[in-house]
Tab-separated table of C-alpha atoms and ligand atoms in Angstrom:
chain	number	residue	atom	x	y	z
V	647	MET	CA	0.092	-0.041	0.046
V	648	SER	CA	1.361	3.385	-0.896
V	649	VAL	CA	1.466	6.402	1.319
V	650	ALA	CA	-1.241	8.069	-0.922
V	651	VAL	CA	-3.539	4.962	-0.286
V	652	MET	CA	-2.903	5.142	3.314
V	653	LYS	CA	-4.065	8.741	3.375
V	654	GLN	CA	-7.090	7.951	1.203
V	655	GLN	CA	-8.311	5.181	3.609
V	656	GLY	CA	-8.720	7.632	6.443
V	657	SER	CA	-5.406	7.570	8.144
V	658	HIS	CA	-4.796	10.458	10.446
V	659	LEU	CA	-1.075	10.052	10.078
V	660	GLU	CA	0.789	12.766	8.077
V	661	PRO	CA	2.106	10.819	5.001
V	662	GLU	CA	5.287	12.762	5.174
V	663	LEU	CA	6.018	11.010	8.456
V	664	VAL	CA	5.741	7.555	7.210
V	665	SER	CA	9.226	7.051	5.716
V	666	PRO	CA	10.926	9.020	8.527
V	667	ILE	CA	9.319	6.734	11.195
V	668	LEU	CA	10.421	3.668	9.411
V	669	ARG	CA	13.941	5.051	9.015
V	670	ALA	CA	14.001	5.891	12.768
V	671	VAL	CA	13.229	2.251	13.556
V	672	GLU	CA	16.025	1.369	11.354
V	673	ALA	CA	18.427	3.748	12.935
V	674	ARG	CA	17.844	2.181	16.405
V	675	PHE	CA	17.599	-1.339	15.202
V	676	GLU	CA	21.023	-2.470	16.402
V	677	GLU	CA	20.450	-1.245	19.797
V	678	GLN	CA	17.067	-2.878	19.745
V	679	ILE	CA	18.524	-6.233	19.007
V	680	ALA	CA	21.122	-5.768	21.734
V	681	PHE	CA	18.297	-4.907	24.156
V	682	THR	CA	16.394	-8.052	23.057
V	683	GLU	CA	19.590	-10.098	23.765
V	684	GLU	CA	20.032	-8.571	27.262
V	685	LEU	CA	16.474	-9.618	28.014
V	686	VAL	CA	17.028	-13.297	26.807
V	687	ARG	CA	19.864	-13.482	29.142
V	688	PHE	CA	17.556	-13.270	32.119
V	689	PRO	CA	16.271	-16.793	32.784
V	690	SER	CA	12.775	-15.545	33.478
V	691	LEU	CA	11.403	-19.087	34.229
V	692	ARG	CA	8.391	-19.296	36.464
V	693	GLY	CA	9.327	-18.109	39.939
V	694	GLN	CA	12.279	-16.097	38.778
V	695	GLU	CA	10.771	-13.330	36.553
V	696	HIS	CA	11.744	-10.515	38.902
V	697	THR	CA	15.367	-9.809	37.591
V	698	ALA	CA	14.233	-9.443	33.986
V	699	GLN	CA	11.478	-7.148	35.226
V	700	ASP	CA	14.118	-5.057	37.004
V	701	PHE	CA	15.757	-4.617	33.526
V	702	VAL	CA	12.519	-3.674	31.922
V	703	GLN	CA	11.615	-1.272	34.728
V	704	ARG	CA	15.114	0.485	34.412
V	705	ALA	CA	14.634	0.729	30.564
V	706	LEU	CA	11.196	2.237	30.865
V	707	SER	CA	12.244	4.555	33.758
V	708	GLN	CA	15.262	5.844	31.704
V	709	ARG	CA	12.864	6.741	28.933
V	710	GLY	CA	10.822	8.934	31.259
V	711	TYR	CA	7.764	6.638	31.705
V	712	ALA	CA	5.991	6.680	35.146
V	713	ILE	CA	6.637	3.262	36.735
V	714	ASP	CA	4.096	1.050	38.463
V	715	ARG	CA	5.616	-2.221	39.715
V	716	TRP	CA	3.818	-4.798	41.933
V	717	THR	CA	3.726	-8.274	42.894
V	718	ILE	CA	0.595	-10.124	41.825
V	719	ASP	CA	-1.712	-10.430	44.945
V	720	VAL	CA	-3.972	-13.589	44.548
V	721	GLU	CA	-6.302	-12.052	46.993
V	722	GLN	CA	-7.122	-9.257	44.788
V	723	ILE	CA	-7.882	-11.232	41.607
V	724	LYS	CA	-9.178	-14.565	42.802
V	725	GLU	CA	-12.866	-13.588	42.621
V	726	HIS	CA	-12.491	-12.457	38.958
V	727	PRO	CA	-14.110	-14.773	36.422
V	728	GLY	CA	-10.875	-14.757	34.402
V	729	PHE	CA	-8.792	-15.869	37.405
V	730	SER	CA	-6.821	-19.135	37.071
V	731	PRO	CA	-5.833	-21.214	40.123
V	732	VAL	CA	-2.463	-20.928	41.570
V	733	THR	CA	-0.367	-23.569	43.301
V	734	VAL	CA	2.891	-21.914	43.569
V	735	SER	CA	4.451	-18.975	45.285
V	736	TYR	CA	3.910	-15.475	43.682
V	737	GLU	CA	6.748	-13.990	45.491
V	738	ASN	CA	8.543	-13.146	42.394
V	739	ALA	CA	5.383	-12.773	40.150
V	740	VAL	CA	6.225	-9.094	39.332
V	741	ASN	CA	4.317	-6.956	36.798
V	742	VAL	CA	5.811	-3.739	35.492
V	743	VAL	CA	3.829	-1.050	33.723
V	744	GLY	CA	5.414	2.223	32.254
V	745	THR	CA	2.984	5.046	31.482
V	746	HIS	CA	3.468	7.765	28.915
V	747	ARG	CA	1.219	10.829	29.444
V	748	PRO	CA	0.895	13.322	26.668
V	749	GLN	CA	0.929	17.192	27.282
V	750	GLU	CA	-2.577	17.179	25.978
V	751	GLU	CA	-4.744	14.019	25.683
V	752	LYS	CA	-5.917	14.265	21.993
V	753	GLY	CA	-5.677	10.789	20.471
V	754	ARG	CA	-6.845	7.358	21.439
V	755	SER	CA	-5.100	5.477	24.236
V	756	LEU	CA	-3.247	2.216	23.877
V	757	ILE	CA	-1.802	-0.654	25.818
V	758	LEU	CA	1.409	-2.244	24.451
V	759	ASN	CA	1.712	-5.611	26.266
V	760	GLY	CA	4.213	-8.377	26.454
V	761	HIS	CA	4.975	-11.276	28.751
V	762	ILE	CA	8.309	-11.575	30.423
V	763	ASP	CA	7.947	-15.276	31.581
V	764	VAL	CA	9.468	-18.124	29.537
V	765	VAL	CA	8.930	-21.761	29.400
V	766	PRO	CA	11.498	-24.337	30.728
V	767	THR	CA	14.380	-25.187	28.291
V	768	GLY	CA	14.129	-29.043	28.384
V	769	PRO	CA	17.382	-30.891	28.269
V	770	VAL	CA	20.073	-28.260	27.551
V	771	GLU	CA	22.259	-30.682	25.799
V	772	GLN	CA	19.714	-30.791	23.078
V	773	TRP	CA	20.330	-27.076	22.298
V	774	SER	CA	23.070	-26.071	19.917
V	775	ARG	CA	24.143	-23.473	22.430
V	776	PRO	CA	23.072	-22.679	25.930
V	777	PRO	CA	19.510	-21.407	25.920
V	778	PHE	CA	20.080	-18.222	27.850
V	779	GLU	CA	23.178	-17.160	25.943
V	780	PRO	CA	21.599	-15.389	22.990
V	781	TYR	CA	23.396	-15.035	19.678
V	782	CYS	CA	22.520	-13.963	16.159
V	783	CYS	CA	23.268	-16.042	13.021
V	784	ALA	CA	22.172	-14.833	9.533
V	785	ASP	CA	18.468	-13.531	9.996
V	786	TRP	CA	17.931	-15.154	13.290
V	787	LEU	CA	18.332	-14.360	16.955
V	788	TYR	CA	18.465	-17.603	19.109
V	789	GLY	CA	17.653	-18.162	22.734
V	790	ARG	CA	14.777	-19.356	24.992
V	791	GLY	CA	12.270	-16.458	25.066
V	792	SER	CA	13.802	-14.744	22.015
V	793	GLY	CA	10.649	-15.163	19.931
V	794	ASP	CA	8.223	-15.832	22.829
V	795	MET	CA	8.310	-13.012	23.521
V	796	LYS	CA	11.158	-10.908	24.358
V	797	ALA	CA	11.531	-9.601	20.786
V	798	GLY	CA	8.026	-8.341	21.194
V	799	ILE	CA	8.559	-6.492	24.481
V	800	ALA	CA	11.602	-4.879	22.843
V	801	ALA	CA	9.554	-3.939	19.790
V	802	ASN	CA	6.940	-2.240	21.938
V	803	VAL	CA	9.708	-0.087	23.535
V	804	PHE	CA	11.574	0.677	20.505
V	805	ALA	CA	8.482	1.522	18.376
V	806	LEU	CA	8.053	4.416	20.882
V	807	ASP	CA	11.665	5.249	20.813
V	808	ALA	CA	11.480	5.621	16.925
V	809	LEU	CA	8.892	8.342	17.413
V	810	GLN	CA	10.835	10.002	20.051
V	811	GLU	CA	13.962	9.986	17.741
V	812	LEU	CA	11.998	12.127	15.419
V	813	GLY	CA	11.106	14.546	18.221
V	814	TYR	CA	7.487	13.160	18.661
V	815	GLN	CA	5.523	11.373	21.406
V	816	PRO	CA	2.043	9.839	21.284
V	817	ALA	CA	-0.727	12.364	21.866
V	818	ALA	CA	-2.470	9.945	24.164
V	819	THR	CA	-1.771	7.790	27.160
V	820	VAL	CA	0.273	4.755	26.371
V	821	TYR	CA	0.837	1.860	28.843
V	822	VAL	CA	3.788	-0.354	28.187
V	823	GLN	CA	3.082	-3.500	30.133
V	824	SER	CA	5.530	-6.294	30.914
V	825	VAL	CA	3.583	-9.041	32.587
V	826	THR	CA	4.257	-12.422	34.045
V	827	GLU	CA	2.295	-15.636	34.249
V	828	GLU	CA	1.364	-15.813	30.602
V	829	GLU	CA	2.640	-19.320	30.141
V	830	CYS	CA	0.647	-20.773	32.994
V	831	THR	CA	-2.319	-18.889	34.174
V	832	GLY	CA	-2.738	-15.508	32.446
V	833	ASN	CA	-3.053	-13.961	35.880
V	834	GLY	CA	-0.444	-11.429	35.134
V	835	ALA	CA	-2.419	-9.545	32.462
V	836	LEU	CA	-5.499	-10.116	34.464
V	837	ALA	CA	-3.858	-8.317	37.450
V	838	CYS	CA	-3.128	-5.315	35.201
V	839	LEU	CA	-6.784	-5.032	34.243
V	840	GLN	CA	-7.804	-5.532	37.853
V	841	ARG	CA	-5.530	-2.710	38.755
V	842	GLY	CA	-7.408	-0.370	36.480
V	843	TYR	CA	-5.352	-0.389	33.266
V	844	ARG	CA	-7.752	0.278	30.350
V	845	ALA	CA	-7.222	1.775	26.875
V	846	ASP	CA	-9.019	2.180	23.658
V	847	ALA	CA	-6.973	-0.641	22.148
V	848	ALA	CA	-4.230	-3.107	23.100
V	849	ILE	CA	-1.437	-4.772	21.086
V	850	ILE	CA	0.311	-7.925	22.298
V	851	THR	CA	3.473	-8.531	20.214
V	852	GLU	CA	3.441	-12.381	20.489
V	853	PRO	CA	5.359	-14.111	17.668
V	854	MET	CA	2.473	-14.484	15.196
V	855	SER	CA	4.476	-14.522	11.985
V	856	GLU	CA	3.107	-10.950	11.088
V	857	THR	CA	-0.530	-12.037	11.142
V	858	LEU	CA	-3.306	-11.017	13.464
V	859	VAL	CA	-5.025	-13.349	15.775
V	860	ARG	CA	-8.601	-13.623	14.979
V	861	ALA	CA	-9.689	-16.335	17.467
V	862	ASN	CA	-8.000	-18.132	20.261
V	863	VAL	CA	-8.771	-21.208	22.301
V	864	GLY	CA	-9.252	-21.328	26.074
V	865	VAL	CA	-7.038	-23.378	28.038
V	866	ILE	CA	-7.345	-25.708	31.170
V	867	TRP	CA	-4.418	-27.175	33.091
V	868	PHE	CA	-5.103	-30.060	35.303
V	869	GLN	CA	-3.226	-32.775	37.260
V	870	VAL	CA	-4.471	-36.217	37.609
V	871	HIS	CA	-3.374	-38.269	40.803
V	872	ILE	CA	-3.770	-41.984	40.467
V	873	ARG	CA	-3.190	-44.396	43.276
V	874	GLY	CA	-2.349	-48.080	43.029
V	875	VAL	CA	-1.813	-51.091	45.360
V	876	PRO	CA	1.872	-51.720	46.113
V	877	VAL	CA	3.070	-55.234	46.190
V	878	HIS	CA	6.356	-57.036	45.449
V	879	VAL	CA	6.412	-57.875	41.698
V	880	LEU	CA	6.368	-61.555	42.392
V	881	GLU	CA	2.756	-61.147	43.448
V	882	ALA	CA	2.036	-58.265	40.774
V	883	THR	CA	-1.349	-59.633	39.751
V	884	GLU	CA	-2.533	-58.959	43.387
V	885	GLY	CA	-1.574	-55.237	43.205
V	886	SER	CA	-2.776	-52.461	41.001
V	887	ASN	CA	-0.211	-50.654	38.880
V	888	ALA	CA	-0.724	-46.845	39.052
V	889	ILE	CA	1.472	-46.159	36.001
V	890	LEU	CA	-0.365	-48.624	33.793
V	891	ALA	CA	-3.666	-47.156	34.964
V	892	ALA	CA	-2.442	-43.717	33.889
V	893	TYR	CA	-1.994	-45.109	30.484
V	894	ASP	CA	-5.582	-46.051	30.339
V	895	LEU	CA	-6.707	-42.618	31.448
V	896	ILE	CA	-4.440	-40.953	28.959
V	897	LYS	CA	-6.011	-43.155	26.098
V	898	ALA	CA	-9.473	-42.059	27.308
V	899	LEU	CA	-8.345	-38.342	27.171
V	900	GLN	CA	-7.241	-38.902	23.539
V	901	GLY	CA	-10.663	-40.115	22.774
V	902	LEU	CA	-12.185	-36.920	24.317
V	903	GLU	CA	-9.689	-34.919	22.293
V	904	ALA	CA	-10.893	-36.561	19.038
V	905	ARG	CA	-14.560	-35.900	19.951
V	906	TRP	CA	-13.790	-32.163	20.687
V	907	ASN	CA	-11.943	-31.827	17.454
V	908	ALA	CA	-14.841	-33.395	15.651
V	909	LYS	CA	-17.052	-30.453	16.930
V	910	ARG	CA	-14.900	-27.912	15.037
V	911	SER	CA	-17.162	-27.833	11.921
V	912	SER	CA	-19.728	-25.845	14.068
V	913	GLN	CA	-17.083	-23.481	15.513
V	914	ARG	CA	-16.775	-20.113	13.889
V	915	TYR	CA	-13.134	-19.681	12.587
V	916	PHE	CA	-12.204	-23.200	13.587
V	917	GLU	CA	-13.968	-25.084	10.687
V	918	ASP	CA	-10.956	-25.402	8.488
V	919	LEU	CA	-8.324	-26.387	11.076
V	920	ASP	CA	-7.335	-30.009	11.105
V	921	HIS	CA	-6.659	-30.370	14.828
V	922	PRO	CA	-7.469	-27.174	16.831
V	923	ILE	CA	-8.031	-28.975	20.206
V	924	ASN	CA	-4.903	-30.588	21.851
V	925	ILE	CA	-5.186	-32.356	25.100
V	926	ASN	CA	-1.480	-32.622	25.808
V	927	VAL	CA	0.036	-34.797	28.645
V	928	GLY	CA	3.108	-32.647	29.430
V	929	LYS	CA	4.419	-34.257	32.462
V	930	ILE	CA	4.362	-37.584	34.295
V	931	ALA	CA	5.766	-39.163	37.428
V	932	GLY	CA	5.094	-42.273	39.384
V	933	GLY	CA	6.420	-45.185	41.366
V	934	ASP	CA	9.369	-45.581	43.711
V	935	TRP	CA	11.098	-48.863	42.850
V	936	ALA	CA	11.722	-50.962	39.762
V	937	SER	CA	10.720	-54.166	41.614
V	938	SER	CA	7.597	-52.711	43.311
V	939	VAL	CA	4.137	-52.288	41.699
V	940	PRO	CA	3.879	-48.471	41.672
V	941	ALA	CA	1.387	-47.175	44.210
V	942	TRP	CA	1.171	-43.796	42.724
V	943	CYS	CA	1.312	-41.930	39.298
V	944	SER	CA	0.507	-38.269	38.652
V	945	PHE	CA	0.434	-36.650	35.265
V	946	ASP	CA	-0.060	-32.891	34.197
V	947	ALA	CA	-2.180	-32.201	31.222
V	948	ARG	CA	-3.394	-29.247	29.261
V	949	ALA	CA	-6.625	-29.072	27.349
V	950	ALA	CA	-7.930	-26.522	24.956
V	951	ILE	CA	-11.592	-25.338	24.493
V	952	TYR	CA	-13.311	-23.388	21.814
V	953	PRO	CA	-14.241	-19.627	22.393
V	954	GLY	CA	-17.565	-19.254	24.069
V	955	GLU	CA	-17.172	-22.539	26.052
V	956	ASP	CA	-17.187	-22.355	29.797
V	957	PRO	CA	-14.079	-23.801	31.324
V	958	ARG	CA	-16.096	-25.133	34.356
V	959	GLU	CA	-18.337	-27.103	31.902
V	960	ALA	CA	-15.287	-28.384	29.974
V	961	ALA	CA	-13.749	-29.471	33.329
V	962	LEU	CA	-16.843	-31.392	34.102
V	963	GLU	CA	-16.514	-33.197	30.785
V	964	LEU	CA	-12.878	-34.027	31.446
V	965	GLU	CA	-13.891	-35.544	34.981
V	966	THR	CA	-16.637	-37.518	33.375
V	967	CYS	CA	-14.249	-38.891	30.696
V	968	LEU	CA	-11.909	-39.984	33.392
V	969	ARG	CA	-14.506	-41.393	35.711
V	970	GLU	CA	-15.958	-43.496	32.767
V	971	ALA	CA	-12.455	-44.863	31.957
V	972	CYS	CA	-12.327	-45.929	35.610
V	973	ARG	CA	-15.422	-47.809	35.535
V	974	GLU	CA	-14.083	-51.113	34.147
V	975	HIS	CA	-10.929	-50.976	36.162
V	976	PRO	CA	-10.942	-53.431	39.159
V	977	PHE	CA	-9.088	-50.985	41.458
V	978	LEU	CA	-9.761	-47.499	40.181
V	979	ALA	CA	-13.534	-48.209	39.919
V	980	ASN	CA	-13.674	-47.788	43.695
V	981	ASN	CA	-10.608	-45.575	44.039
V	982	PRO	CA	-11.014	-42.846	41.418
V	983	PRO	CA	-8.161	-40.574	40.703
V	984	GLU	CA	-8.096	-37.060	42.039
V	985	ILE	CA	-8.134	-34.262	39.597
V	986	GLU	CA	-6.601	-30.900	40.583
V	987	TYR	CA	-6.682	-27.670	38.634
V	988	ASN	CA	-3.319	-25.998	38.838
V	989	GLY	CA	-2.985	-23.229	36.181
V	990	PHE	CA	-4.891	-22.013	33.178
V	991	PHE	CA	-8.721	-22.018	33.634
V	992	THR	CA	-9.524	-19.646	30.844
V	993	GLU	CA	-12.002	-18.987	28.107
V	994	GLY	CA	-11.161	-18.468	24.415
V	995	TYR	CA	-12.079	-15.363	22.574
V	996	VAL	CA	-12.799	-13.953	19.149
V	997	LEU	CA	-11.606	-10.575	17.979
V	998	GLU	CA	-14.619	-9.192	16.134
V	999	GLU	CA	-13.821	-8.111	12.559
V	1000	GLY	CA	-13.774	-4.516	11.441
V	1001	SER	CA	-12.709	-2.545	14.483
V	1002	ASP	CA	-10.923	0.704	13.873
V	1003	ALA	CA	-7.915	-0.653	15.733
V	1004	GLU	CA	-7.695	-3.565	13.244
V	1005	LYS	CA	-8.100	-1.186	10.238
V	1006	THR	CA	-5.323	1.007	11.618
V	1007	LEU	CA	-2.938	-2.002	12.061
V	1008	ALA	CA	-3.803	-3.206	8.603
V	1009	ARG	CA	-2.683	0.066	7.084
V	1010	ALA	CA	0.421	0.145	9.164
V	1011	HIS	CA	1.309	-3.395	8.419
V	1012	ALA	CA	0.778	-3.047	4.609
V	1013	VAL	CA	3.207	-0.124	4.668
V	1014	SER	CA	5.764	-1.648	6.793
V	1015	CYS	CA	5.567	-5.277	5.750
V	1016	LYS	CA	4.421	-4.565	2.170
V	1017	GLU	CA	1.576	-7.127	2.153
V	1018	SER	CA	-1.891	-7.195	3.390
V	1019	LEU	CA	-2.681	-8.248	7.012
V	1020	GLU	CA	-3.977	-11.787	7.385
V	1021	ALA	CA	-5.871	-13.024	10.358
V	1022	LYS	CA	-5.591	-16.432	11.735
V	1023	VAL	CA	-6.693	-18.688	14.602
V	1024	SER	CA	-4.425	-19.503	17.469
V	1025	PRO	CA	-4.545	-22.984	19.098
V	1026	ALA	CA	-2.506	-21.687	22.043
V	1027	TYR	CA	-3.464	-19.570	25.082
V	1028	LEU	CA	-2.970	-15.755	24.647
V	1029	ASP	CA	-3.409	-12.941	27.086
V	1030	GLY	CA	-5.690	-11.332	24.443
V	1031	ARG	CA	-8.722	-12.877	26.181
V	1032	VAL	CA	-8.188	-10.663	29.220
V	1033	PHE	CA	-8.638	-7.433	27.056
V	1034	VAL	CA	-11.360	-8.738	24.802
V	1035	LEU	CA	-13.522	-10.655	27.259
V	1036	TYR	CA	-13.101	-8.544	30.434
V	1037	GLY	CA	-11.782	-5.190	29.331
V	1038	ASP	CA	-14.061	-4.619	26.301
V	1039	THR	CA	-10.933	-3.659	24.356
V	1040	PRO	CA	-9.999	-4.726	20.921
V	1041	CYS	CA	-6.782	-6.565	21.352
V	1042	LEU	CA	-4.352	-7.055	18.401
V	1043	VAL	CA	-2.192	-10.011	18.978
V	1044	TYR	CA	0.456	-9.492	16.184
V	1045	GLY	CA	4.117	-9.903	16.116
V	1046	PRO	CA	7.310	-11.222	14.475
V	1047	HIS	CA	8.069	-14.542	12.797
V	1048	SER	CA	9.546	-17.074	15.188
V	1049	GLU	CA	10.444	-20.724	15.266
V	1050	ASN	CA	10.693	-23.487	17.850
V	1051	ILE	CA	9.073	-21.594	20.590
V	1052	HIS	CA	8.709	-23.899	23.560
V	1053	GLY	CA	11.229	-26.237	21.695
V	1054	PHE	CA	15.051	-26.278	21.268
V	1055	ASP	CA	16.942	-23.542	19.395
V	1056	GLU	CA	14.075	-21.123	19.622
V	1057	ARG	CA	14.660	-18.307	17.253
V	1058	VAL	CA	13.135	-15.090	15.943
V	1059	SER	CA	13.691	-13.464	12.516
V	1060	LEU	CA	15.489	-10.190	12.668
V	1061	ASP	CA	13.936	-8.785	9.467
V	1062	SER	CA	10.506	-9.666	10.782
V	1063	ILE	CA	11.207	-7.791	14.080
V	1064	ARG	CA	12.167	-4.790	12.014
V	1065	ARG	CA	9.016	-4.911	9.930
V	1066	VAL	CA	6.823	-5.424	13.057
V	1067	THR	CA	8.470	-2.657	14.989
V	1068	GLY	CA	7.868	-0.409	12.037
V	1069	ALA	CA	4.172	-1.466	11.791
V	1070	ILE	CA	3.633	-0.792	15.487
V	1071	ALA	CA	5.422	2.656	15.397
V	1072	LEU	CA	3.088	3.532	12.469
V	1073	PHE	CA	0.148	2.185	14.419
V	1074	ILE	CA	1.009	4.396	17.498
V	1075	ALA	CA	1.440	7.394	15.364
V	1076	GLU	CA	-1.921	7.064	13.786
V	1077	TRP	CA	-3.909	5.663	16.607
V	1078	CYS	CA	-2.661	7.995	19.266
V	1079	GLY	CA	-1.662	10.925	17.132
V	1080	LEU	CA	1.609	12.628	17.692
V	1081	GLU	CA	2.667	15.786	19.426
V	1082	LYS	CA	6.088	17.558	19.496
V	1083	ILE	CA	8.186	16.779	22.434
V	1084	SER	CA	8.681	20.148	24.105
A	33	ZN	ZN1	3.935	-16.086	24.320
């Protein structure tokens, strides 16, 4: 899309500013990547996000944003319908928000959101290099959290920097949020909402390969605790093997997964996906001794649900499925497994088509990425649901191209980061308007 077209389609952005904004992104790009690498060096796994948040806080503070930093207080959010149960300490579950206030509030306000938490690395020997020692090779920046989503947090910060480089700032309030708990509960973004952060639109720079998320599944985390009867293996037939029983239950869950996937034809935006619903068994442990029939086995699983489905009802279906699988079992029939909800308990969402925010992003994207903006469905949890479902805010989940997120050798494309940062800078300029820095 040309600058002229951008103007015709109702842009409030001075066309003369488009090229300078993109050049300003380019001018600071090396610094932006160095900043992203710094962020990747912090191993901001669950329970240790606070040092990475210190870094973000410093960066926002140096830029003159007013800082709000707090530790999530479960008491304050636990009654919210979007709350997910918590089974770990929130001692280091820190949120940081930097606030920009204009001299005069003229434009539309904006939240730029990203999550600081990263998922575990898995066996480090399967990485080509240590996961928290970032490096660039050709068009890629490598490291755990590089794509998901420290590149996005950096893009939010440097998109604003690009405007500042030109002597401008947004003519509306902008909140830069760095939240935690996105990979396990979504309680970080929820805590921001509960604290009162609202805006006319939100952007979350998740690694969406330069597409916009149209619809997103809800997610439920659950643990299944199975008991057995421990005996010596020489009388194994007398016992009940909890590990083998876990296999039976997992099989039953796979059946449920197939039934839920079969419902996709009646779900708006999910009709054409092959396998939108994954019930993933992600962790398992059991038994104490090779020569004893195991008396216990526990596994952790994650299930997805369609937008509009109530996680409480889906949880009941999960429980029914497991109970039915126990019915034929000689021991479990009378000793059913315990089910515990220990994380995500969230609804999915749909971003309704045609919002002004989406149109603005489409224009910015077309100029910076030189192609039209495509929307797609995400089969993984996103904090977007907090804004859309509970904040009545159009939330644009949109970010750079990344590979192997949650896997080995996670990486994010540098060119894509550049294009996305340009698109966000143009979005801010148009959505918020600009004023000269005095
Ligand atoms: Zn993410």
